[in-house]
Amino acid sequence: MKKIRLGKTEMMVTRLGFGGIPIQRVSEDEAIAVIKRCLELGITFIDTVNGYTTSEERIGKAIAGQREKLIIATKSLARTRDEIEKHLKLSLERLGVEYVDLYQFHNVSDADTLKTILDPDGPRAVIEEARRAGKVKHIGISCHPIDVAKEAVKSDCFETIMFPLNFIYPDAKNELLPLVREHDMGFIAMKPLAGGMISNASIAFKYLFQFPDVVLNVGIERVHEIEEIVQLVEEAPPMTSADREEMARLTREVGARFCRRCDYCQPCTEGVPISNIMSYPNLAKRLPPVRLFTGKFADSFAKAANCIDCGECEERCPYQLPIREMMKEYVKLYEAEKKKYEENLAPR
Ligand code: SF4
Ligand code: SF4
């Protein structure tokens, strides 16, 4: 499989990367089989996150004995020195490796969080120290809001950035990618299928083929999915006019009701975590039920009840999403699915 240079890291990585979110949803044997098939097909860039339940551990089991062939990336949501130190230690243990090639500050969602990450005495100091000790080779960042992403690039404190890129959400193409190239950073595209909202993978990848310097990080759950995607990437068929029409149609269909997680709708005076609720269709496709119906997401959906219907978030949403209507719909769906989940758990 074709390899490309990941910006100033100088690492050569496969154009197609394996994203470790969906393997939490399947059995361990299935997860290991998917990862092994990716390796057989020539994918050598593996990306995961400390917080994705079993993902790192399963990757560790699947790659045992093949470390040197691979470029391994992981991330952490930690925002303090103590926490990130623990996260890195855990990641190395679970992955069964002595170092990771890329360590990313995950989901940096606003200017204050970026400030914390950029603080030379904050969690970054721990990762810089780990780099000197050889436990981390390169440092990157992942985020959704474009303004935060641009500030992160301009800071020159990171070697890579992971950001959503697909034809429904093309902001990165126009606003971020030129800046990333100027700063010689590696660009890792997340959500190539818009988190499952684009059902036509062929068209999604044809759109992405126009960026030869971008790594396509694809979350894979089943062996047949990766086989189909690898075939698409290797054949790289050109875009036809019929594809363009279909792209425009899908953009109209999905784009009108698709939350980009940019968080421009915040702050909500009632503390409603809007983008978590608005991302329900994507989350339901990607996360295992235990993560969806407990912890952070359960808290988010409980907070939806605080909404006082003021409508201020809708005035701030650059995509004119009917936030209140969509949140009500998703909360209803969520509650119904959560009930089924809890019924299945209850002793019979
Ligand atoms: S409509 Fe609800 S979610 Fe939106 S800002 Fe007002 S209280 Fe918050
Ligand atoms: S609702 Fe609109 S403003 Fe809020 S995160 Fe989604 S796309 Fe952004």
mmCIF file of C-alpha atoms and ligand atoms in Angstrom:
data_model
loop_
_atom_site.group_PDB
_atom_site.id
_atom_site.type_symbol
_atom_site.label_atom_id
_atom_site.label_comp_id
_atom_site.label_asym_id
_atom_site.label_seq_id
_atom_site.Cartn_x
_atom_site.Cartn_y
_atom_site.Cartn_z
ATOM 1 C CA MET A 1 0.000 0.000 0.000
ATOM 2 C CA LYS A 2 1.142 3.498 -0.913
ATOM 3 C CA LYS A 3 2.913 5.406 1.844
ATOM 4 C CA ILE A 4 2.967 9.160 2.303
ATOM 5 C CA ARG A 5 5.099 11.526 4.364
ATOM 6 C CA LEU A 6 3.358 12.613 7.572
ATOM 7 C CA GLY A 7 4.560 16.215 7.525
ATOM 8 C CA LYS A 8 7.541 17.198 9.636
ATOM 9 C CA THR A 9 7.473 13.927 11.576
ATOM 10 C CA GLU A 10 9.179 12.543 8.429
ATOM 11 C CA MET A 11 7.404 9.261 9.137
ATOM 12 C CA MET A 12 6.211 7.429 6.044
ATOM 13 C CA VAL A 13 2.735 6.111 6.779
ATOM 14 C CA THR A 14 0.226 4.189 4.729
ATOM 15 C CA ARG A 15 -2.360 6.406 3.051
ATOM 16 C CA LEU A 16 -5.012 4.393 4.806
ATOM 17 C CA GLY A 17 -4.890 4.216 8.574
ATOM 18 C CA PHE A 18 -6.767 1.911 10.912
ATOM 19 C CA GLY A 19 -8.977 3.805 13.378
ATOM 20 C CA GLY A 20 -9.575 1.897 16.598
ATOM 21 C CA ILE A 21 -13.013 3.128 17.727
ATOM 22 C CA PRO A 22 -15.374 0.531 16.205
ATOM 23 C CA ILE A 23 -13.472 -2.550 17.389
ATOM 24 C CA GLN A 24 -14.846 -1.875 20.865
ATOM 25 C CA ARG A 25 -18.253 -2.944 19.597
ATOM 26 C CA VAL A 26 -17.364 -6.455 18.445
ATOM 27 C CA SER A 27 -16.018 -9.508 20.266
ATOM 28 C CA GLU A 28 -12.310 -9.680 21.012
ATOM 29 C CA ASP A 29 -11.774 -12.452 18.445
ATOM 30 C CA GLU A 30 -13.531 -10.415 15.758
ATOM 31 C CA ALA A 31 -11.558 -7.301 16.671
ATOM 32 C CA ILE A 32 -8.250 -9.145 16.475
ATOM 33 C CA ALA A 33 -9.232 -10.708 13.144
ATOM 34 C CA VAL A 34 -10.023 -7.265 11.695
ATOM 35 C CA ILE A 35 -6.705 -5.781 12.826
ATOM 36 C CA LYS A 36 -4.743 -8.768 11.508
ATOM 37 C CA ARG A 37 -6.514 -8.501 8.152
ATOM 38 C CA CYS A 38 -5.581 -4.804 7.993
ATOM 39 C CA LEU A 39 -1.933 -5.745 8.527
ATOM 40 C CA GLU A 40 -2.133 -8.443 5.832
ATOM 41 C CA LEU A 41 -3.560 -5.876 3.428
ATOM 42 C CA GLY A 42 -0.575 -3.627 4.065
ATOM 43 C CA ILE A 43 -1.990 -1.038 6.474
ATOM 44 C CA THR A 44 0.744 -0.102 8.911
ATOM 45 C CA PHE A 45 -0.686 3.037 10.532
ATOM 46 C CA ILE A 46 -2.768 2.186 13.589
ATOM 47 C CA ASP A 47 -4.566 4.866 15.581
ATOM 48 C CA THR A 48 -6.466 4.534 18.834
ATOM 49 C CA VAL A 49 -7.310 6.394 22.055
ATOM 50 C CA ASN A 50 -6.587 5.638 25.667
ATOM 51 C CA GLY A 51 -10.288 6.054 26.513
ATOM 52 C CA TYR A 52 -11.703 3.659 23.893
ATOM 53 C CA THR A 53 -12.389 0.864 26.417
ATOM 54 C CA THR A 54 -10.802 -2.314 24.973
ATOM 55 C CA SER A 55 -9.324 -0.791 21.803
ATOM 56 C CA GLU A 56 -5.677 -0.468 22.863
ATOM 57 C CA GLU A 57 -5.623 -3.868 24.541
ATOM 58 C CA ARG A 58 -7.071 -5.603 21.489
ATOM 59 C CA ILE A 59 -4.668 -3.815 19.171
ATOM 60 C CA GLY A 60 -1.821 -4.885 21.463
ATOM 61 C CA LYS A 61 -2.855 -8.535 21.188
ATOM 62 C CA ALA A 62 -3.242 -8.353 17.395
ATOM 63 C CA ILE A 63 0.114 -6.683 16.683
ATOM 64 C CA ALA A 64 2.254 -8.766 19.047
ATOM 65 C CA GLY A 65 5.582 -9.528 17.378
ATOM 66 C CA GLN A 66 5.051 -6.996 14.568
ATOM 67 C CA ARG A 67 5.814 -3.722 16.382
ATOM 68 C CA GLU A 68 8.732 -2.656 14.219
ATOM 69 C CA LYS A 69 6.652 -2.735 11.019
ATOM 70 C CA LEU A 70 4.042 -0.374 12.430
ATOM 71 C CA ILE A 71 3.414 3.294 13.112
ATOM 72 C CA ILE A 72 1.304 3.391 16.261
ATOM 73 C CA ALA A 73 -0.631 6.458 17.336
ATOM 74 C CA THR A 74 -2.727 6.928 20.422
ATOM 75 C CA LYS A 75 -4.352 9.856 22.222
ATOM 76 C CA SER A 76 -5.474 11.047 25.614
ATOM 77 C CA LEU A 77 -8.190 13.326 26.917
ATOM 78 C CA ALA A 78 -6.070 14.064 30.007
ATOM 79 C CA ARG A 79 -5.646 17.737 30.808
ATOM 80 C CA THR A 80 -3.360 17.475 33.855
ATOM 81 C CA ARG A 81 0.190 16.263 34.251
ATOM 82 C CA ASP A 82 -0.677 13.447 36.672
ATOM 83 C CA GLU A 83 -3.495 12.171 34.535
ATOM 84 C CA ILE A 84 -1.553 12.175 31.281
ATOM 85 C CA GLU A 85 1.368 10.414 32.926
ATOM 86 C CA LYS A 86 -0.998 7.611 33.988
ATOM 87 C CA HIS A 87 -2.632 7.508 30.557
ATOM 88 C CA LEU A 88 0.664 7.163 28.706
ATOM 89 C CA LYS A 89 1.834 4.400 31.041
ATOM 90 C CA LEU A 90 -1.452 2.548 30.555
ATOM 91 C CA SER A 91 -1.337 2.953 26.773
ATOM 92 C CA LEU A 92 2.160 1.484 26.575
ATOM 93 C CA GLU A 93 1.113 -1.451 28.759
ATOM 94 C CA ARG A 94 -2.090 -2.176 26.887
ATOM 95 C CA LEU A 95 -0.515 -1.864 23.465
ATOM 96 C CA GLY A 96 2.416 -3.993 24.663
ATOM 97 C CA VAL A 97 4.976 -1.546 23.244
ATOM 98 C CA GLU A 98 7.931 0.409 24.598
ATOM 99 C CA TYR A 99 7.051 3.556 22.677
ATOM 100 C CA VAL A 100 4.307 5.076 20.557
ATOM 101 C CA ASP A 101 5.175 6.834 17.327
ATOM 102 C CA LEU A 102 2.566 9.549 17.781
ATOM 103 C CA TYR A 103 0.924 10.782 20.985
ATOM 104 C CA GLN A 104 -2.008 13.126 20.471
ATOM 105 C CA PHE A 105 -3.882 15.488 22.757
ATOM 106 C CA HIS A 106 -7.386 14.281 22.041
ATOM 107 C CA ASN A 107 -10.511 16.283 21.287
ATOM 108 C CA VAL A 108 -9.212 19.721 22.203
ATOM 109 C CA SER A 109 -12.564 21.421 21.988
ATOM 110 C CA ASP A 110 -12.135 25.062 22.962
ATOM 111 C CA ALA A 111 -9.627 27.884 23.368
ATOM 112 C CA ASP A 112 -9.218 27.337 27.122
ATOM 113 C CA THR A 113 -8.408 23.659 26.694
ATOM 114 C CA LEU A 114 -5.894 24.531 23.994
ATOM 115 C CA LYS A 115 -4.308 27.046 26.374
ATOM 116 C CA THR A 116 -3.961 24.288 29.000
ATOM 117 C CA ILE A 117 -2.324 22.000 26.450
ATOM 118 C CA LEU A 118 0.006 24.724 25.202
ATOM 119 C CA ASP A 119 1.141 25.651 28.729
ATOM 120 C CA PRO A 120 4.796 24.547 28.850
ATOM 121 C CA ASP A 121 4.259 23.474 32.492
ATOM 122 C CA GLY A 122 1.008 21.614 31.775
ATOM 123 C CA PRO A 123 0.429 18.063 30.475
ATOM 124 C CA ARG A 124 2.583 18.763 27.423
ATOM 125 C CA ALA A 125 5.655 18.861 29.682
ATOM 126 C CA VAL A 126 5.027 15.205 30.592
ATOM 127 C CA ILE A 127 4.803 14.166 26.949
ATOM 128 C CA GLU A 128 7.890 16.204 26.014
ATOM 129 C CA GLU A 129 9.744 14.411 28.811
ATOM 130 C CA ALA A 130 8.454 11.081 27.500
ATOM 131 C CA ARG A 131 9.756 12.046 24.083
ATOM 132 C CA ARG A 132 13.220 12.673 25.509
ATOM 133 C CA ALA A 133 13.001 9.273 27.217
ATOM 134 C CA GLY A 134 12.082 7.622 23.888
ATOM 135 C CA LYS A 135 8.564 6.598 24.933
ATOM 136 C CA VAL A 136 6.918 8.982 22.465
ATOM 137 C CA LYS A 137 8.386 9.829 19.061
ATOM 138 C CA HIS A 138 6.090 12.639 17.913
ATOM 139 C CA ILE A 139 3.347 14.860 19.349
ATOM 140 C CA GLY A 140 0.029 15.747 17.719
ATOM 141 C CA ILE A 141 -3.454 17.026 18.440
ATOM 142 C CA SER A 142 -7.014 16.145 17.444
ATOM 143 C CA CYS A 143 -9.956 18.529 17.448
ATOM 144 C CA HIS A 144 -13.301 19.398 15.835
ATOM 145 C CA PRO A 145 -13.743 23.187 15.973
ATOM 146 C CA ILE A 146 -11.906 24.780 13.053
ATOM 147 C CA ASP A 147 -10.858 27.892 14.991
ATOM 148 C CA VAL A 148 -9.176 25.778 17.672
ATOM 149 C CA ALA A 149 -7.505 23.690 14.977
ATOM 150 C CA LYS A 150 -6.106 26.772 13.245
ATOM 151 C CA GLU A 151 -4.719 28.153 16.516
ATOM 152 C CA ALA A 152 -3.147 24.789 17.296
ATOM 153 C CA VAL A 153 -1.430 24.744 13.902
ATOM 154 C CA LYS A 154 -0.190 28.314 14.276
ATOM 155 C CA SER A 155 1.300 27.493 17.699
ATOM 156 C CA ASP A 156 3.862 25.200 16.028
ATOM 157 C CA CYS A 157 3.726 22.978 19.126
ATOM 158 C CA PHE A 158 2.386 19.908 17.294
ATOM 159 C CA GLU A 159 3.658 17.858 14.391
ATOM 160 C CA THR A 160 0.304 16.452 13.291
ATOM 161 C CA ILE A 161 -3.351 17.352 13.440
ATOM 162 C CA MET A 162 -6.342 15.047 13.204
ATOM 163 C CA PHE A 163 -9.476 16.766 11.946
ATOM 164 C CA PRO A 164 -12.732 15.709 10.225
ATOM 165 C CA LEU A 165 -12.595 15.807 6.437
ATOM 166 C CA ASN A 166 -15.310 14.608 4.070
ATOM 167 C CA PHE A 167 -17.452 16.150 1.375
ATOM 168 C CA ILE A 168 -20.239 16.989 3.796
ATOM 169 C CA TYR A 169 -17.843 18.781 6.081
ATOM 170 C CA PRO A 170 -15.292 20.373 3.719
ATOM 171 C CA ASP A 171 -14.167 23.256 5.998
ATOM 172 C CA ALA A 172 -10.771 21.629 6.419
ATOM 173 C CA LYS A 173 -10.150 21.679 2.672
ATOM 174 C CA ASN A 174 -10.552 25.414 2.374
ATOM 175 C CA GLU A 175 -9.467 26.747 5.731
ATOM 176 C CA LEU A 176 -7.231 24.288 7.525
ATOM 177 C CA LEU A 177 -5.314 22.202 5.019
ATOM 178 C CA PRO A 178 -3.480 25.161 3.403
ATOM 179 C CA LEU A 179 -2.327 26.286 6.874
ATOM 180 C CA VAL A 180 -1.273 22.758 7.835
ATOM 181 C CA ARG A 181 0.820 22.544 4.657
ATOM 182 C CA GLU A 182 2.393 25.936 5.347
ATOM 183 C CA HIS A 183 3.477 24.650 8.795
ATOM 184 C CA ASP A 184 4.591 21.310 7.333
ATOM 185 C CA MET A 185 2.380 19.323 9.692
ATOM 186 C CA GLY A 186 0.932 15.909 9.016
ATOM 187 C CA PHE A 187 -2.819 15.907 8.365
ATOM 188 C CA ILE A 188 -4.800 12.882 9.505
ATOM 189 C CA ALA A 189 -8.381 12.972 8.247
ATOM 190 C CA MET A 190 -10.942 11.585 10.639
ATOM 191 C CA LYS A 191 -14.567 10.830 9.788
ATOM 192 C CA PRO A 192 -14.009 10.157 6.062
ATOM 193 C CA LEU A 193 -17.530 8.715 6.031
ATOM 194 C CA ALA A 194 -18.857 11.534 8.247
ATOM 195 C CA GLY A 195 -19.154 9.108 11.156
ATOM 196 C CA GLY A 196 -21.344 6.733 9.141
ATOM 197 C CA MET A 197 -23.623 9.452 7.712
ATOM 198 C CA ILE A 198 -22.222 8.874 4.196
ATOM 199 C CA SER A 199 -23.353 5.413 3.199
ATOM 200 C CA ASN A 200 -21.673 5.514 -0.221
ATOM 201 C CA ALA A 201 -18.010 4.757 0.607
ATOM 202 C CA SER A 202 -16.980 4.842 -3.033
ATOM 203 C CA ILE A 203 -17.953 8.492 -3.443
ATOM 204 C CA ALA A 204 -16.588 9.425 -0.019
ATOM 205 C CA PHE A 205 -13.149 8.101 -0.950
ATOM 206 C CA LYS A 206 -13.197 9.575 -4.444
ATOM 207 C CA TYR A 207 -13.611 12.964 -2.768
ATOM 208 C CA LEU A 208 -10.681 12.268 -0.444
ATOM 209 C CA PHE A 209 -8.341 11.070 -3.212
ATOM 210 C CA GLN A 210 -7.857 14.712 -4.222
ATOM 211 C CA PHE A 211 -5.664 15.176 -1.103
ATOM 212 C CA PRO A 212 -2.534 13.103 -1.802
ATOM 213 C CA ASP A 213 -0.783 14.275 1.376
ATOM 214 C CA VAL A 214 -3.604 13.387 3.781
ATOM 215 C CA VAL A 215 -3.748 10.165 5.795
ATOM 216 C CA LEU A 216 -7.252 8.694 5.773
ATOM 217 C CA ASN A 217 -8.042 7.322 9.201
ATOM 218 C CA VAL A 218 -10.951 4.925 8.894
ATOM 219 C CA GLY A 219 -12.733 3.233 11.761
ATOM 220 C CA ILE A 220 -13.182 -0.415 10.850
ATOM 221 C CA GLU A 221 -15.337 -3.017 12.532
ATOM 222 C CA ARG A 222 -15.601 -5.890 10.018
ATOM 223 C CA VAL A 223 -13.166 -7.686 7.744
ATOM 224 C CA HIS A 224 -15.325 -7.168 4.628
ATOM 225 C CA GLU A 225 -15.370 -3.374 5.272
ATOM 226 C CA ILE A 226 -11.608 -3.071 5.219
ATOM 227 C CA GLU A 227 -11.332 -5.297 2.144
ATOM 228 C CA GLU A 228 -13.751 -3.049 0.246
ATOM 229 C CA ILE A 229 -12.035 0.160 1.354
ATOM 230 C CA VAL A 230 -8.544 -1.094 0.526
ATOM 231 C CA GLN A 231 -9.751 -2.030 -2.943
ATOM 232 C CA LEU A 232 -11.193 1.463 -3.401
ATOM 233 C CA VAL A 233 -8.024 3.159 -2.219
ATOM 234 C CA GLU A 234 -5.794 1.019 -4.424
ATOM 235 C CA GLU A 235 -7.923 1.491 -7.534
ATOM 236 C CA ALA A 236 -8.489 5.205 -6.763
ATOM 237 C CA PRO A 237 -11.147 5.578 -9.477
ATOM 238 C CA PRO A 238 -11.585 9.136 -10.785
ATOM 239 C CA MET A 239 -14.628 11.228 -9.932
ATOM 240 C CA THR A 240 -17.310 11.270 -12.620
ATOM 241 C CA SER A 241 -20.008 13.903 -13.183
ATOM 242 C CA ALA A 242 -22.577 11.393 -11.889
ATOM 243 C CA ASP A 243 -20.516 11.112 -8.684
ATOM 244 C CA ARG A 244 -20.518 14.891 -8.298
ATOM 245 C CA GLU A 245 -24.273 14.985 -8.641
ATOM 246 C CA GLU A 246 -24.648 12.214 -6.094
ATOM 247 C CA MET A 247 -22.282 14.036 -3.740
ATOM 248 C CA ALA A 248 -24.371 17.185 -4.001
ATOM 249 C CA ARG A 249 -27.535 15.197 -3.373
ATOM 250 C CA LEU A 250 -26.086 13.465 -0.315
ATOM 251 C CA THR A 251 -24.742 16.771 1.007
ATOM 252 C CA ARG A 252 -28.215 18.273 0.754
ATOM 253 C CA GLU A 253 -29.799 15.216 2.336
ATOM 254 C CA VAL A 254 -27.353 14.656 5.214
ATOM 255 C CA GLY A 255 -25.842 18.133 5.551
ATOM 256 C CA ALA A 256 -29.116 19.727 6.533
ATOM 257 C CA ARG A 257 -29.209 17.655 9.696
ATOM 258 C CA PHE A 258 -25.599 16.914 10.495
ATOM 259 C CA CYS A 259 -23.853 18.231 13.591
ATOM 260 C CA ARG A 260 -20.162 19.039 12.926
ATOM 261 C CA ARG A 261 -19.311 19.164 16.669
ATOM 262 C CA CYS A 262 -17.842 22.626 16.212
ATOM 263 C CA ASP A 263 -19.456 23.840 19.481
ATOM 264 C CA TYR A 264 -20.191 27.290 18.112
ATOM 265 C CA CYS A 265 -23.646 26.862 19.675
ATOM 266 C CA GLN A 266 -22.071 27.109 23.140
ATOM 267 C CA PRO A 267 -22.208 28.424 25.788
ATOM 268 C CA CYS A 268 -25.627 27.157 26.786
ATOM 269 C CA THR A 269 -26.646 28.955 29.975
ATOM 270 C CA GLU A 270 -28.276 25.744 31.225
ATOM 271 C CA GLY A 271 -25.160 23.645 30.700
ATOM 272 C CA VAL A 272 -26.631 21.396 28.003
ATOM 273 C CA PRO A 273 -23.754 19.577 26.222
ATOM 274 C CA ILE A 274 -25.413 20.161 22.853
ATOM 275 C CA SER A 275 -22.926 18.535 20.473
ATOM 276 C CA ASN A 276 -22.879 15.279 22.467
ATOM 277 C CA ILE A 277 -26.638 14.999 22.086
ATOM 278 C CA MET A 278 -26.637 16.176 18.478
ATOM 279 C CA SER A 279 -24.073 13.499 17.571
ATOM 280 C CA TYR A 280 -26.356 10.674 18.663
ATOM 281 C CA PRO A 281 -26.730 9.038 15.193
ATOM 282 C CA ASN A 282 -22.931 8.865 14.831
ATOM 283 C CA LEU A 283 -22.330 7.768 18.399
ATOM 284 C CA ALA A 284 -24.931 5.023 18.159
ATOM 285 C CA LYS A 285 -23.120 3.575 15.144
ATOM 286 C CA ARG A 286 -19.664 3.775 16.661
ATOM 287 C CA LEU A 287 -19.785 3.218 20.406
ATOM 288 C CA PRO A 288 -20.423 0.043 22.369
ATOM 289 C CA PRO A 289 -23.662 0.237 24.425
ATOM 290 C CA VAL A 290 -21.778 0.357 27.718
ATOM 291 C CA ARG A 291 -20.125 3.628 26.691
ATOM 292 C CA LEU A 292 -23.258 5.053 25.146
ATOM 293 C CA PHE A 293 -25.622 4.332 28.026
ATOM 294 C CA THR A 294 -23.381 4.981 31.035
ATOM 295 C CA GLY A 295 -20.843 7.607 32.099
ATOM 296 C CA LYS A 296 -20.227 10.759 30.089
ATOM 297 C CA PHE A 297 -22.899 10.232 27.438
ATOM 298 C CA ALA A 298 -25.574 9.196 29.934
ATOM 299 C CA ASP A 299 -24.781 12.413 31.859
ATOM 300 C CA SER A 300 -25.045 14.457 28.659
ATOM 301 C CA PHE A 301 -28.456 13.053 27.786
ATOM 302 C CA ALA A 302 -29.681 13.587 31.346
ATOM 303 C CA LYS A 303 -28.647 17.267 31.073
ATOM 304 C CA ALA A 304 -30.822 17.699 27.972
ATOM 305 C CA ALA A 305 -33.741 17.981 30.400
ATOM 306 C CA ASN A 306 -32.268 21.328 31.577
ATOM 307 C CA CYS A 307 -33.048 22.942 28.207
ATOM 308 C CA ILE A 308 -35.365 25.925 28.640
ATOM 309 C CA ASP A 309 -36.056 26.263 24.916
ATOM 310 C CA CYS A 310 -34.473 29.722 24.670
ATOM 311 C CA GLY A 311 -33.229 29.065 21.104
ATOM 312 C CA GLU A 312 -29.950 30.965 21.568
ATOM 313 C CA CYS A 313 -27.925 27.955 20.440
ATOM 314 C CA GLU A 314 -29.777 27.923 17.100
ATOM 315 C CA GLU A 315 -28.868 31.554 16.475
ATOM 316 C CA ARG A 316 -25.207 30.650 16.952
ATOM 317 C CA CYS A 317 -25.147 27.448 14.849
ATOM 318 C CA PRO A 318 -23.435 28.292 11.523
ATOM 319 C CA TYR A 319 -25.258 25.377 9.867
ATOM 320 C CA GLN A 320 -28.714 26.592 10.892
ATOM 321 C CA LEU A 321 -29.543 23.268 12.497
ATOM 322 C CA PRO A 322 -32.922 23.024 14.229
ATOM 323 C CA ILE A 323 -31.091 22.115 17.436
ATOM 324 C CA ARG A 324 -34.066 21.987 19.781
ATOM 325 C CA GLU A 325 -36.123 19.797 17.478
ATOM 326 C CA MET A 326 -33.171 17.476 16.780
ATOM 327 C CA MET A 327 -32.228 17.189 20.441
ATOM 328 C CA LYS A 328 -35.784 16.214 21.364
ATOM 329 C CA GLU A 329 -35.797 13.564 18.637
ATOM 330 C CA TYR A 330 -32.405 12.158 19.671
ATOM 331 C CA VAL A 331 -33.204 12.151 23.394
ATOM 332 C CA LYS A 332 -36.347 10.125 22.625
ATOM 333 C CA LEU A 333 -34.369 7.646 20.511
ATOM 334 C CA TYR A 334 -31.648 7.476 23.149
ATOM 335 C CA GLU A 335 -34.103 6.811 25.989
ATOM 336 C CA ALA A 336 -35.792 4.015 24.016
ATOM 337 C CA GLU A 337 -32.472 2.323 23.202
ATOM 338 C CA LYS A 338 -31.203 2.781 26.758
ATOM 339 C CA LYS A 339 -34.343 1.108 28.106
ATOM 340 C CA LYS A 340 -33.763 -1.908 25.848
ATOM 341 C CA TYR A 341 -30.123 -2.045 26.958
ATOM 342 C CA GLU A 342 -31.094 -1.980 30.647
ATOM 343 C CA GLU A 343 -33.812 -4.607 30.145
ATOM 344 C CA ASN A 344 -31.247 -6.911 28.568
ATOM 345 C CA LEU A 345 -28.945 -6.435 31.549
ATOM 346 C CA ALA A 346 -31.629 -7.089 34.156
ATOM 347 C CA PRO A 347 -31.604 -10.586 35.742
ATOM 348 C CA ARG A 348 -34.342 -12.802 34.327
HETATM 349 S S1 SF4 B 1 -32.350 26.136 23.551
HETATM 350 FE FE1 SF4 B 1 -31.781 24.757 25.209
HETATM 351 S S2 SF4 B 1 -29.820 23.912 24.557
HETATM 352 FE FE2 SF4 B 1 -30.168 25.735 23.310
HETATM 353 S S3 SF4 B 1 -29.069 27.370 24.446
HETATM 354 FE FE3 SF4 B 1 -31.240 27.369 25.098
HETATM 355 S S4 SF4 B 1 -31.261 26.094 26.931
HETATM 356 FE FE4 SF4 B 1 -29.343 25.663 25.856
HETATM 357 S S1 SF4 B 2 -25.282 22.154 16.735
HETATM 358 FE FE1 SF4 B 2 -24.372 23.488 15.168
HETATM 359 S S2 SF4 B 2 -23.013 24.860 16.306
HETATM 360 FE FE2 SF4 B 2 -23.543 23.182 17.694
HETATM 361 S S3 SF4 B 2 -21.866 21.731 17.466
HETATM 362 FE FE3 SF4 B 2 -23.482 21.099 16.033
HETATM 363 S S4 SF4 B 2 -22.972 22.089 14.099
HETATM 364 FE FE4 SF4 B 2 -21.770 23.126 15.682
#
